[in-house]
Coordinates of C-alpha atoms in Angstrom, one line a residue:
Chain A
M1 CA 109.3 97.2 76.4
H2 CA 105.6 96.2 76.6
G3 CA 105.2 98.2 79.9
A4 CA 106.9 101.3 78.5
W5 CA 104.6 101.3 75.4
T6 CA 101.6 100.9 77.7
I7 CA 102.6 104.1 79.6
F8 CA 103.3 105.8 76.2
W9 CA 99.9 104.7 74.9
R10 CA 98.1 106.2 78.0
E11 CA 100.0 109.5 77.8
M12 CA 99.1 109.8 74.1
V13 CA 95.5 109.0 74.6
K14 CA 95.3 111.9 77.0
Y15 CA 97.4 114.2 74.8
K16 CA 95.0 113.6 71.9
R17 CA 92.1 114.5 74.2
R18 CA 93.8 117.7 75.3
M19 CA 94.5 119.3 72.0
M20 CA 94.3 122.5 74.1
T21 CA 97.6 121.5 75.7
L22 CA 99.2 121.1 72.4
F23 CA 98.0 124.5 71.4
V24 CA 99.3 126.1 74.5
T25 CA 102.7 124.5 74.3
I26 CA 103.0 125.7 70.7
V27 CA 101.9 129.2 71.5
Q28 CA 105.0 129.8 73.6
P29 CA 107.6 129.2 70.8
V30 CA 105.3 130.9 68.4
L31 CA 105.3 134.0 70.5
W32 CA 109.1 133.9 70.7
I33 CA 109.4 133.8 67.0
L34 CA 106.6 136.3 66.3
L35 CA 107.4 138.8 69.1
F36 CA 111.1 138.4 69.8
G37 CA 112.2 137.3 66.4
V38 CA 110.3 139.8 64.4
A39 CA 110.9 142.7 66.8
L40 CA 114.6 142.2 67.3
G41 CA 114.9 141.2 63.6
S42 CA 113.5 144.6 62.6
T43 CA 116.6 146.3 64.3
I44 CA 119.0 144.2 62.3
P45 CA 119.8 145.6 58.9
E46 CA 119.5 143.2 56.0
K47 CA 122.7 142.5 54.1
E48 CA 123.5 140.8 50.9
G49 CA 124.2 137.1 51.5
S50 CA 122.7 137.2 55.0
I51 CA 119.7 135.3 56.3
S52 CA 116.9 137.0 58.2
Y53 CA 117.0 137.0 62.0
V54 CA 113.9 135.0 62.1
N55 CA 115.5 132.3 60.0
F56 CA 118.5 132.4 62.3
L57 CA 116.2 132.1 65.3
I58 CA 114.4 129.0 64.2
P59 CA 116.9 126.4 65.5
G60 CA 117.3 128.3 68.8
I61 CA 113.5 128.4 69.4
I62 CA 113.2 124.7 68.5
G63 CA 115.9 124.0 71.1
L64 CA 114.0 126.2 73.6
S65 CA 110.7 124.4 72.9
I66 CA 112.3 121.0 73.4
L67 CA 113.9 122.1 76.6
F68 CA 110.7 123.4 78.0
S69 CA 108.4 120.6 76.9
S70 CA 110.9 117.9 78.1
L71 CA 111.3 119.4 81.6
F72 CA 107.6 119.9 81.9
A73 CA 107.1 116.1 81.5
S74 CA 107.9 116.0 85.2
F75 CA 104.5 117.4 86.0
N76 CA 102.7 114.3 84.6
V77 CA 104.8 112.1 86.8
L78 CA 104.2 114.2 89.9
L79 CA 100.4 114.1 89.1
D80 CA 100.5 110.3 88.8
K81 CA 102.3 110.1 92.1
E82 CA 99.7 112.4 93.7
F83 CA 96.7 110.5 92.3
G84 CA 98.2 107.1 93.1
L85 CA 98.5 106.0 89.5
T86 CA 102.2 105.2 90.1
K87 CA 100.9 102.6 92.6
E88 CA 98.7 101.0 90.0
I89 CA 101.6 100.9 87.5
L90 CA 104.3 99.7 89.9
M91 CA 102.1 97.0 91.5
S92 CA 101.7 95.6 88.0
P93 CA 104.4 93.5 86.3
T94 CA 105.6 96.7 84.7
S95 CA 109.0 97.6 86.1
R96 CA 110.1 101.0 87.4
N97 CA 112.6 101.3 84.5
Q98 CA 110.0 100.6 82.0
A99 CA 107.6 103.1 83.5
M100 CA 110.3 105.7 83.4
V101 CA 111.1 105.0 79.8
G102 CA 107.4 105.0 78.9
Y103 CA 106.9 108.5 80.4
S104 CA 110.1 109.7 78.5
L105 CA 108.9 108.2 75.2
S106 CA 105.6 110.0 75.4
G107 CA 107.6 113.2 76.3
L108 CA 109.7 112.6 73.2
A109 CA 106.7 112.3 71.0
K110 CA 105.4 115.6 72.3
S111 CA 108.8 117.3 71.8
L112 CA 109.0 116.1 68.2
I113 CA 105.5 117.4 67.4
Q114 CA 106.4 120.7 68.9
A115 CA 109.7 120.9 67.0
F116 CA 108.1 120.4 63.7
A117 CA 105.3 122.8 64.5
V118 CA 107.8 125.5 65.2
L119 CA 109.8 124.6 62.1
L120 CA 106.6 124.9 59.9
L121 CA 105.6 128.2 61.5
G122 CA 109.1 129.6 61.0
V123 CA 109.1 128.5 57.3
F124 CA 105.7 130.0 56.8
L125 CA 106.7 133.3 58.3
I126 CA 109.8 133.6 56.2
V127 CA 108.2 132.5 53.0
S128 CA 105.2 134.7 53.5
G129 CA 107.6 137.6 54.1
S130 CA 109.1 136.6 50.8
E131 CA 112.5 136.4 52.4
K132 CA 115.1 133.9 51.4
L133 CA 114.7 130.7 53.3
V134 CA 117.6 128.5 54.2
L135 CA 116.7 125.0 55.3
F136 CA 118.5 121.7 55.5
G137 CA 121.6 122.7 53.6
E138 CA 119.5 124.1 50.9
G139 CA 120.7 123.5 47.3
E140 CA 122.9 120.5 48.0
G141 CA 120.7 117.9 46.5
F142 CA 118.2 115.4 47.9
F143 CA 120.6 113.0 49.6
D144 CA 122.3 115.8 51.5
T145 CA 119.0 117.3 52.5
F146 CA 118.0 113.9 53.8
I147 CA 121.2 113.5 55.8
W148 CA 120.7 117.0 57.4
F149 CA 117.1 116.1 58.2
L150 CA 118.2 113.0 60.0
T151 CA 120.9 114.9 61.9
F152 CA 118.2 117.4 62.9
V153 CA 115.9 114.7 64.2
L154 CA 118.6 112.7 65.9
I155 CA 119.9 115.6 67.9
I156 CA 116.4 116.5 68.9
V157 CA 115.8 112.9 70.1
I158 CA 119.0 112.7 72.1
F159 CA 118.7 116.2 73.6
S160 CA 115.0 115.8 74.5
F161 CA 115.7 112.5 76.2
G162 CA 118.4 114.2 78.2
F163 CA 116.0 116.7 79.7
L164 CA 113.2 114.2 79.9
F165 CA 115.4 111.9 82.0
M166 CA 116.3 115.0 84.1
A167 CA 112.6 115.7 84.6
M168 CA 112.0 112.1 85.6
A169 CA 114.8 112.2 88.1
I170 CA 113.4 115.4 89.6
A171 CA 109.8 114.3 89.6
A172 CA 110.6 111.0 91.3
R173 CA 112.1 112.9 94.2
M174 CA 109.6 115.8 94.5
T175 CA 106.3 116.0 96.2
S176 CA 105.2 119.6 95.8
H177 CA 104.0 121.3 92.6
G178 CA 105.2 124.7 93.8
A179 CA 108.8 123.4 94.3
L180 CA 108.8 121.6 91.0
Q181 CA 107.5 124.7 89.2
A182 CA 110.2 126.9 90.9
L183 CA 113.0 124.4 90.1
T184 CA 111.9 124.1 86.5
T185 CA 111.9 127.8 85.9
M186 CA 115.2 128.2 87.8
L187 CA 116.7 125.6 85.4
T188 CA 115.3 126.8 82.1
L189 CA 116.1 130.5 82.2
P190 CA 119.9 130.3 82.7
L191 CA 120.1 127.4 80.3
F192 CA 118.3 129.4 77.7
F193 CA 120.1 132.7 78.0
A194 CA 123.5 131.2 78.5
S195 CA 123.3 129.4 75.1
E196 CA 123.5 130.4 71.5
A197 CA 119.8 130.1 70.9
L198 CA 119.2 133.9 70.5
Y199 CA 122.6 135.3 69.8
P200 CA 126.2 134.2 69.2
S201 CA 128.2 133.5 72.3
R202 CA 131.6 134.7 71.1
E203 CA 131.3 138.1 72.9
F204 CA 130.1 136.5 76.2
P205 CA 132.1 137.6 79.3
F206 CA 134.2 134.8 80.8
W207 CA 131.8 133.5 83.4
L208 CA 128.9 133.4 81.0
A209 CA 131.1 131.7 78.4
I210 CA 131.9 129.0 80.9
I211 CA 128.2 128.3 81.5
A212 CA 127.6 128.2 77.8
K213 CA 130.5 125.8 77.3
I214 CA 128.9 123.2 79.7
N215 CA 125.4 123.9 78.6
P216 CA 123.9 121.0 76.6
L217 CA 121.5 123.5 74.9
T218 CA 124.5 125.3 73.4
Y219 CA 125.6 122.1 71.7
C220 CA 122.1 121.1 70.7
V221 CA 121.4 124.5 69.1
R222 CA 124.7 124.4 67.3
V223 CA 123.9 121.1 65.7
L224 CA 120.4 122.3 64.9
Q225 CA 121.8 125.4 63.3
I226 CA 124.3 123.5 61.2
S227 CA 121.7 121.0 60.0
L228 CA 119.2 123.7 59.1
L229 CA 121.4 126.6 58.0
G230 CA 124.6 124.9 56.9
Y231 CA 128.3 125.2 58.1
D232 CA 128.5 128.9 57.1
F233 CA 125.8 131.5 57.7
R234 CA 125.3 135.0 58.9
Y235 CA 122.4 137.2 59.8
G236 CA 122.4 140.9 59.4
D237 CA 125.8 142.5 59.5
N238 CA 127.0 140.2 62.3
P239 CA 130.3 138.4 61.7
P240 CA 129.6 135.2 59.9
F241 CA 129.4 131.8 61.7
H242 CA 131.7 129.1 60.5
Y243 CA 131.5 125.5 61.6
E244 CA 133.0 122.3 60.6
F245 CA 132.1 118.6 60.8
A246 CA 134.0 118.4 64.1
D247 CA 131.4 120.7 65.7
I248 CA 128.7 118.2 64.9
V249 CA 130.7 115.4 66.4
T250 CA 131.4 117.5 69.5
G251 CA 127.8 118.4 69.7
F252 CA 126.6 114.9 69.7
I253 CA 129.2 113.8 72.2
M254 CA 128.4 116.5 74.7
V255 CA 124.6 116.1 74.4
G256 CA 125.0 112.3 74.4
L257 CA 127.1 112.4 77.6
F258 CA 124.6 114.6 79.3
T259 CA 121.8 112.3 78.3
L260 CA 123.6 109.2 79.6
I261 CA 124.2 110.8 83.0
M262 CA 120.6 111.9 83.2
F263 CA 119.5 108.4 82.3
Y264 CA 121.5 107.0 85.1
L265 CA 120.0 109.5 87.6
A266 CA 116.5 108.9 86.3
I267 CA 116.8 105.1 86.8
K268 CA 118.2 105.6 90.3
S269 CA 115.5 108.1 91.3
F270 CA 112.7 105.9 90.0
Q271 CA 114.0 103.0 92.2
K272 CA 113.4 105.3 95.2
I273 CA 109.8 106.3 94.5
K274 CA 107.9 105.5 97.6
L275 CA 104.4 104.0 97.0
F276 CA 102.6 105.1 100.2
Chain B
M1 CA 85.4 94.9 131.5
I2 CA 86.6 91.3 131.5
S3 CA 90.4 91.2 131.0
D4 CA 90.9 87.6 130.1
V5 CA 89.0 87.9 126.8
N6 CA 91.9 89.6 125.1
S7 CA 92.8 88.0 121.8
V8 CA 90.1 85.4 121.9
S9 CA 89.4 83.4 118.8
I10 CA 86.0 81.9 118.6
S11 CA 87.2 79.1 116.3
E12 CA 85.2 76.7 114.4
G13 CA 87.6 73.8 114.6
E14 CA 91.0 73.2 113.1
E15 CA 91.8 75.0 109.9
D16 CA 92.2 72.7 106.9
K17 CA 95.6 73.5 105.4
E18 CA 94.2 73.1 101.8
D19 CA 91.7 75.8 102.5
V20 CA 94.1 78.5 103.7
I21 CA 94.9 81.1 101.1
V22 CA 96.7 83.6 103.4
S23 CA 98.5 82.9 106.5
V24 CA 100.1 85.5 108.7
E25 CA 102.2 84.7 111.7
G26 CA 103.5 87.2 114.2
L27 CA 103.3 90.2 111.9
V28 CA 105.0 93.3 113.4
H29 CA 105.5 96.6 111.7
K30 CA 107.1 99.7 113.3
Y31 CA 107.3 103.2 111.9
G32 CA 110.3 104.5 113.9
D33 CA 109.1 104.2 117.6
F34 CA 105.5 103.7 116.6
T35 CA 104.3 100.2 116.4
A36 CA 101.5 100.1 113.8
V37 CA 101.0 96.4 113.7
D38 CA 101.9 94.5 116.9
G39 CA 102.2 90.8 116.6
V40 CA 99.2 89.9 114.4
S41 CA 98.5 86.3 113.3
F42 CA 95.6 85.1 111.3
T43 CA 94.6 82.9 108.3
V44 CA 92.2 83.7 105.5
R45 CA 90.3 80.8 104.0
R46 CA 89.9 80.2 100.3
G47 CA 86.5 81.6 99.1
E48 CA 85.5 83.5 102.2
V49 CA 84.9 87.2 102.9
F50 CA 87.4 88.0 105.5
S51 CA 87.1 91.3 107.4
L52 CA 89.6 93.3 109.4
L53 CA 87.5 95.7 111.5
G54 CA 88.9 98.5 113.5
P55 CA 89.0 102.3 113.9
N56 CA 91.3 104.5 111.8
G57 CA 94.8 104.1 112.9
A58 CA 94.3 100.5 114.1
G59 CA 96.9 99.2 111.7
K60 CA 94.6 97.8 109.0
T61 CA 96.1 99.5 106.0
T62 CA 99.7 98.7 107.2
A63 CA 98.6 95.1 107.4
I64 CA 97.2 95.1 103.9
N65 CA 100.3 96.8 102.5
A66 CA 102.4 94.1 104.1
L67 CA 100.2 91.3 102.8
I68 CA 100.4 92.6 99.2
G69 CA 104.1 93.0 99.3
L70 CA 104.2 96.8 99.2
L71 CA 105.8 97.1 102.5
K72 CA 108.4 95.0 104.2
P73 CA 107.3 94.3 107.7
T74 CA 109.7 94.6 110.7
S75 CA 109.1 90.9 111.5
G76 CA 106.7 88.1 111.0
E77 CA 105.8 85.7 108.2
I78 CA 103.3 86.0 105.4
Y79 CA 102.3 83.3 103.0
L80 CA 99.9 84.1 100.1
D81 CA 98.7 81.2 97.9
G82 CA 101.9 79.3 99.0
I83 CA 104.2 82.2 98.2
N84 CA 106.5 83.7 100.8
V85 CA 105.4 87.4 100.4
I86 CA 108.3 88.9 102.3
K87 CA 110.9 87.0 100.3
N88 CA 109.2 87.2 96.9
P89 CA 107.0 90.3 96.9
E90 CA 107.1 90.4 93.1
K91 CA 105.6 86.9 92.8
V92 CA 102.3 87.7 94.4
K93 CA 101.6 90.5 92.0
G94 CA 99.9 88.1 89.6
S95 CA 97.5 86.5 92.1
I96 CA 96.1 89.5 93.9
G97 CA 93.8 92.4 93.1
I98 CA 93.7 95.6 95.2
V99 CA 91.3 98.4 95.6
F100 CA 93.2 101.0 97.6
Q101 CA 91.6 103.2 100.2
E102 CA 92.1 106.3 98.1
T103 CA 90.5 106.5 94.7
I104 CA 93.2 105.7 92.1
L105 CA 91.8 106.6 88.7
D106 CA 93.2 108.8 85.9
R107 CA 90.7 111.7 86.0
E108 CA 91.2 112.4 82.3
M109 CA 90.7 108.9 81.0
T110 CA 87.4 107.2 80.2
V111 CA 86.1 104.1 81.9
W112 CA 87.1 102.0 79.0
E113 CA 90.6 103.4 78.8
S114 CA 91.1 102.9 82.5
M115 CA 90.3 99.2 82.1
E116 CA 92.3 99.0 78.9
F117 CA 95.3 100.6 80.6
H118 CA 95.2 98.1 83.4
G119 CA 94.8 95.1 81.1
K120 CA 97.8 96.3 79.1
L121 CA 99.9 96.8 82.2
Y122 CA 99.3 93.1 83.0
K123 CA 100.0 92.0 79.4
I124 CA 96.6 90.5 78.9
P125 CA 96.2 89.7 75.1
K126 CA 93.9 92.1 73.3
E127 CA 90.9 89.8 72.5
E128 CA 90.8 88.3 76.0
R129 CA 91.3 91.8 77.5
H130 CA 88.4 93.3 75.6
E131 CA 86.1 90.4 76.4
K132 CA 86.9 90.8 80.0
I133 CA 86.4 94.5 80.1
W134 CA 82.9 94.1 78.8
E135 CA 82.1 91.2 81.2
L136 CA 83.4 93.0 84.2
L137 CA 81.8 96.4 83.4
E138 CA 78.6 94.4 83.1
L139 CA 79.1 92.8 86.5
V140 CA 79.6 96.2 88.2
E141 CA 76.8 97.8 86.2
L142 CA 79.0 100.3 84.4
S143 CA 78.6 99.1 80.8
E144 CA 76.6 102.2 79.9
K145 CA 79.4 104.4 81.1
V146 CA 82.2 103.0 79.0
D147 CA 83.0 106.3 77.3
E148 CA 82.5 108.5 80.3
I149 CA 85.5 110.4 81.7
T150 CA 86.2 109.0 85.2
R151 CA 86.2 112.5 86.6
R152 CA 82.4 112.7 85.9
L153 CA 81.5 109.4 87.7
S154 CA 79.9 109.4 91.2
G155 CA 81.9 108.2 94.1
G156 CA 80.2 104.8 94.1
M157 CA 80.7 104.4 90.3
K158 CA 84.4 105.1 90.8
R159 CA 84.6 102.4 93.4
R160 CA 82.8 99.9 91.2
L161 CA 85.1 100.7 88.3
E162 CA 88.1 100.1 90.6
I163 CA 86.7 96.8 91.7
A164 CA 86.1 95.8 88.0
R165 CA 89.6 96.9 87.2
A166 CA 91.1 94.9 90.1
L167 CA 89.3 91.8 88.7
M168 CA 90.9 92.1 85.2
T169 CA 93.8 89.9 86.3
E170 CA 91.4 87.2 87.7
P171 CA 93.0 87.4 91.2
T172 CA 92.5 84.5 93.6
I173 CA 92.1 87.1 96.3
L174 CA 90.9 90.7 96.2
F175 CA 92.0 93.2 98.8
L176 CA 89.6 96.0 99.5
D177 CA 90.8 98.7 101.9
E178 CA 87.8 100.7 103.2
P179 CA 85.8 100.2 100.0
T180 CA 82.8 102.3 101.0
L181 CA 84.7 105.2 102.7
G182 CA 82.9 108.5 102.0
L183 CA 80.0 106.9 100.0
D184 CA 76.4 107.8 100.6
P185 CA 74.1 105.0 101.9
Q186 CA 72.8 104.0 98.4
G187 CA 76.3 103.9 97.0
R188 CA 77.4 101.8 99.9
V189 CA 74.6 99.2 99.5
L190 CA 75.5 98.9 95.8
I191 CA 79.2 98.2 96.6
W192 CA 78.1 95.6 99.1
E193 CA 76.1 93.9 96.4
Q194 CA 79.1 93.9 94.0
I195 CA 81.4 92.5 96.7
R196 CA 78.9 89.6 97.3
K197 CA 78.6 89.0 93.6
V198 CA 82.4 88.9 93.1
N199 CA 82.7 86.6 96.1
E200 CA 80.1 84.3 94.6
R201 CA 82.2 84.0 91.5
G202 CA 84.8 82.4 93.8
T203 CA 87.2 85.2 94.6
T204 CA 88.3 85.4 98.2
M205 CA 87.7 88.8 99.6
F206 CA 89.9 90.5 102.1
L207 CA 88.1 93.6 103.4
T208 CA 89.1 96.2 105.9
T209 CA 86.5 98.6 107.3
H210 CA 85.6 100.7 110.2
Y211 CA 81.9 100.4 109.5
M212 CA 80.4 97.8 111.8
E213 CA 77.4 97.3 109.6
E214 CA 79.6 96.6 106.6
A215 CA 81.5 93.8 108.4
D216 CA 78.3 92.5 109.9
R217 CA 76.6 92.2 106.5
L218 CA 79.4 91.0 104.4
A219 CA 82.0 89.1 106.3
D220 CA 82.1 85.4 106.9
R221 CA 84.6 86.1 109.6
V222 CA 85.5 89.3 111.4
F223 CA 88.8 90.1 113.1
I224 CA 88.6 93.1 115.4
M225 CA 91.8 95.1 115.4
D226 CA 92.8 98.0 117.6
H227 CA 96.2 99.5 118.4
G228 CA 97.9 97.1 116.1
K229 CA 96.5 94.0 117.8
I230 CA 93.7 91.6 117.0
L231 CA 91.4 91.5 119.9
I232 CA 88.9 88.9 118.9
S233 CA 87.7 87.0 115.9
G234 CA 84.8 84.9 114.7
T235 CA 81.7 85.0 112.6
P236 CA 79.6 88.1 113.2
E237 CA 76.9 86.0 114.8
R238 CA 79.2 84.1 117.1
L239 CA 80.8 87.4 118.2
K240 CA 77.4 88.8 119.1
D241 CA 76.4 85.6 120.8
K242 CA 79.5 85.8 122.9
L243 CA 78.2 89.0 124.3
G244 CA 74.9 87.1 124.7
K245 CA 73.0 89.9 126.2
D246 CA 69.9 91.6 124.9
V247 CA 69.0 95.0 126.3
I248 CA 65.5 96.2 127.0
F249 CA 64.9 100.0 127.0
L250 CA 61.9 100.9 129.1
Y251 CA 60.5 104.4 128.6
L252 CA 58.8 105.4 131.8
A253 CA 58.6 108.2 134.3
E254 CA 58.7 106.4 137.7
K255 CA 62.2 105.0 137.3
E256 CA 62.9 104.4 141.0
R257 CA 59.7 102.4 141.7
A258 CA 60.3 100.3 138.6
R259 CA 63.9 99.7 139.5
E260 CA 62.9 98.4 143.0
V261 CA 60.5 95.9 141.6
L262 CA 62.8 94.6 138.8
E263 CA 65.9 94.3 140.9
G264 CA 64.5 91.1 142.2
F265 CA 64.6 89.1 138.9
D266 CA 67.5 86.8 138.4
F267 CA 67.4 87.1 134.6
I268 CA 68.3 90.8 134.9
N269 CA 72.0 91.5 135.1
E270 CA 72.1 95.2 135.4
I271 CA 69.8 98.2 135.4
V272 CA 71.0 101.5 134.2
E273 CA 69.1 104.8 134.3
F274 CA 68.9 107.1 131.3
D275 CA 67.0 110.3 130.9
K276 CA 63.8 108.8 129.6
G277 CA 63.7 105.6 131.5
L278 CA 65.7 102.4 132.3
E279 CA 68.1 100.3 130.3
I280 CA 67.8 96.7 131.4
V281 CA 70.7 94.4 130.6
L282 CA 69.4 90.8 130.4
N283 CA 71.4 87.6 130.5
G284 CA 69.2 86.0 127.9
S285 CA 67.0 86.7 124.9
G286 CA 64.7 89.7 125.3
V287 CA 61.9 88.2 123.3
P288 CA 60.4 86.0 126.0
L289 CA 61.6 88.2 128.9
A290 CA 60.1 91.5 127.8
P291 CA 56.5 90.4 128.2
R292 CA 57.3 89.1 131.7
I293 CA 58.7 92.4 132.7
M294 CA 55.7 94.2 131.3
E295 CA 53.2 91.9 133.1
T296 CA 55.0 92.5 136.4
L297 CA 54.9 96.3 136.0
D298 CA 51.3 96.1 134.8
S299 CA 50.2 94.1 137.9
L300 CA 51.5 96.6 140.3
K301 CA 49.2 98.7 142.4
P302 CA 49.0 101.5 141.7
K303 CA 49.6 100.7 138.1
L304 CA 53.1 101.7 136.7
A305 CA 52.7 103.3 133.3
V306 CA 55.2 102.3 130.6
D307 CA 55.4 104.7 127.6
G308 CA 57.4 102.4 125.4
V309 CA 59.6 99.4 125.1
N310 CA 62.5 98.6 122.9
I311 CA 64.6 95.5 122.6
K312 CA 68.1 95.7 121.3
R313 CA 70.2 92.8 120.2
P314 CA 73.9 93.4 120.7
S315 CA 75.5 94.7 117.5
L316 CA 79.0 94.6 116.4
D317 CA 79.3 98.0 117.9
D318 CA 78.6 96.6 121.3
V319 CA 81.1 93.8 120.6
F320 CA 83.7 96.4 119.7
L321 CA 82.8 98.5 122.8
Y322 CA 83.0 95.4 125.0
F323 CA 86.4 94.3 123.8
T324 CA 88.1 97.7 123.5
G325 CA 86.3 99.6 126.2
R326 CA 85.3 102.4 123.8
K327 CA 83.3 103.3 120.8
I328 CA 84.8 103.1 117.4
R329 CA 86.4 106.5 116.9
E330 CA 83.9 108.0 114.5
T331 CA 85.5 111.5 115.0
D332 CA 88.7 110.2 113.4
I333 CA 87.0 109.4 110.2
S334 CA 88.1 111.8 107.5

């Protein structure tokens, strides 16, 4: 793992230097919560026993941030290919698999930083609006909160790796920035909208429901919602959500399966990187 | 043009097997229908500065890539420090250093970080690594730039950093692919100094270049390559001696009269006219022969006025021209 940690170290050195990048990547989810959450939230009447729309939106926007930041890790790899840094890395005793894992680990660190930044901001918004905050199965005791927190982190890690591996597989095969940009946008929008990040999926027409069913983001957001908001929650006068332990298990299985497939593809693609 | 000089080696006796660090036998590489390297054989001796000289597209980079195990050649054998490179490309990684033709530096990292990253990639323990970084940055005169972002370094500094970086692993042989490409004259001279210094520390240097002057100044032995083949090899001096002809440029107005007089001398091989006078190709050194020519012209009646004289020793440029039939393709250089 030495080689992977070296790549990780390098990415982090640059990440620290570019605090601007961190700022920019956090701005996007912030805008979603501030603009979309507050604007749409204002049209949703408050109801006794309901959480605010912004509170509901937090898990969804965390899912969105991770999806984006993970897929965008592909640009770092493409840049390294362009500037020949992959040559330096792959001529060294560091293997291709290690390099791939190193890039992904650094991507994961960035995803986690973003996820917690969004969480903090959401909490701040809700608390400062003196609304009721529901977080990590609130009111069930320290141990339960801790378990929910672990669940929250674990699903982020697995889900983020899934899309990081996908980004690695794509970047290893791509040569053009324009094409990579187009492909990334083409992937993120449908994944985002055909999920439960912004609204429930129960009223989706058949074709959209199918996409939502096979969409890893749907499952990730579901586990995030359960870990943050509990098995039962509702916002506004929408019908209540009700989940069970089985939903968490299904969520982990679906996201885990996706991540395994992407891991395989990433490994295969990295073997194919041409060095000149 | 003499045709039987193709692939001449001006050898200096049998190679001592102990002293050979790289041996290449019948190297061929094809990209589809195009043959980039066409049956090349040579040996590199331990401790020397070996230079592959040729125009762009001659096949030098392809040859280097095969030598360092980045590219599997179509056929041929390559041994580096006793390792069969084609069979075990992974094994040579430890004993070689490479400075690629294009600059390979992370534009957002500092000089120190670039070195640190390389050392970590090669698993050099921390203390040893840091010691080496300082020592090598000192060597290439970059120790005052440790915290500079590489993007802000000049072209020459970037090259020197790359050389220092390649030396981190203490390679037995350092490959430099066109190390001074695109540098200004001062930058170039500095790189030459570094290359010599590194060589004096005992590292064998494998250098490709299309700059005649570079090969002439640095190399112990030059191999001239064109169209995938090695045309001739030897020390720069021996190569120039092989041509053996000094040229005297006489600047004068009365070209015809001078030509008639000079055609009689047996030490003159050829007389060629150019716009300002005559180019006289000798079959010996110009130093004793030029005064004789001058005396002859001076003693003519009426006197033949000479505006200027210039003696030119053959350069590697001439060697190249002689063996390939053309000038090195300067226009190809990007």
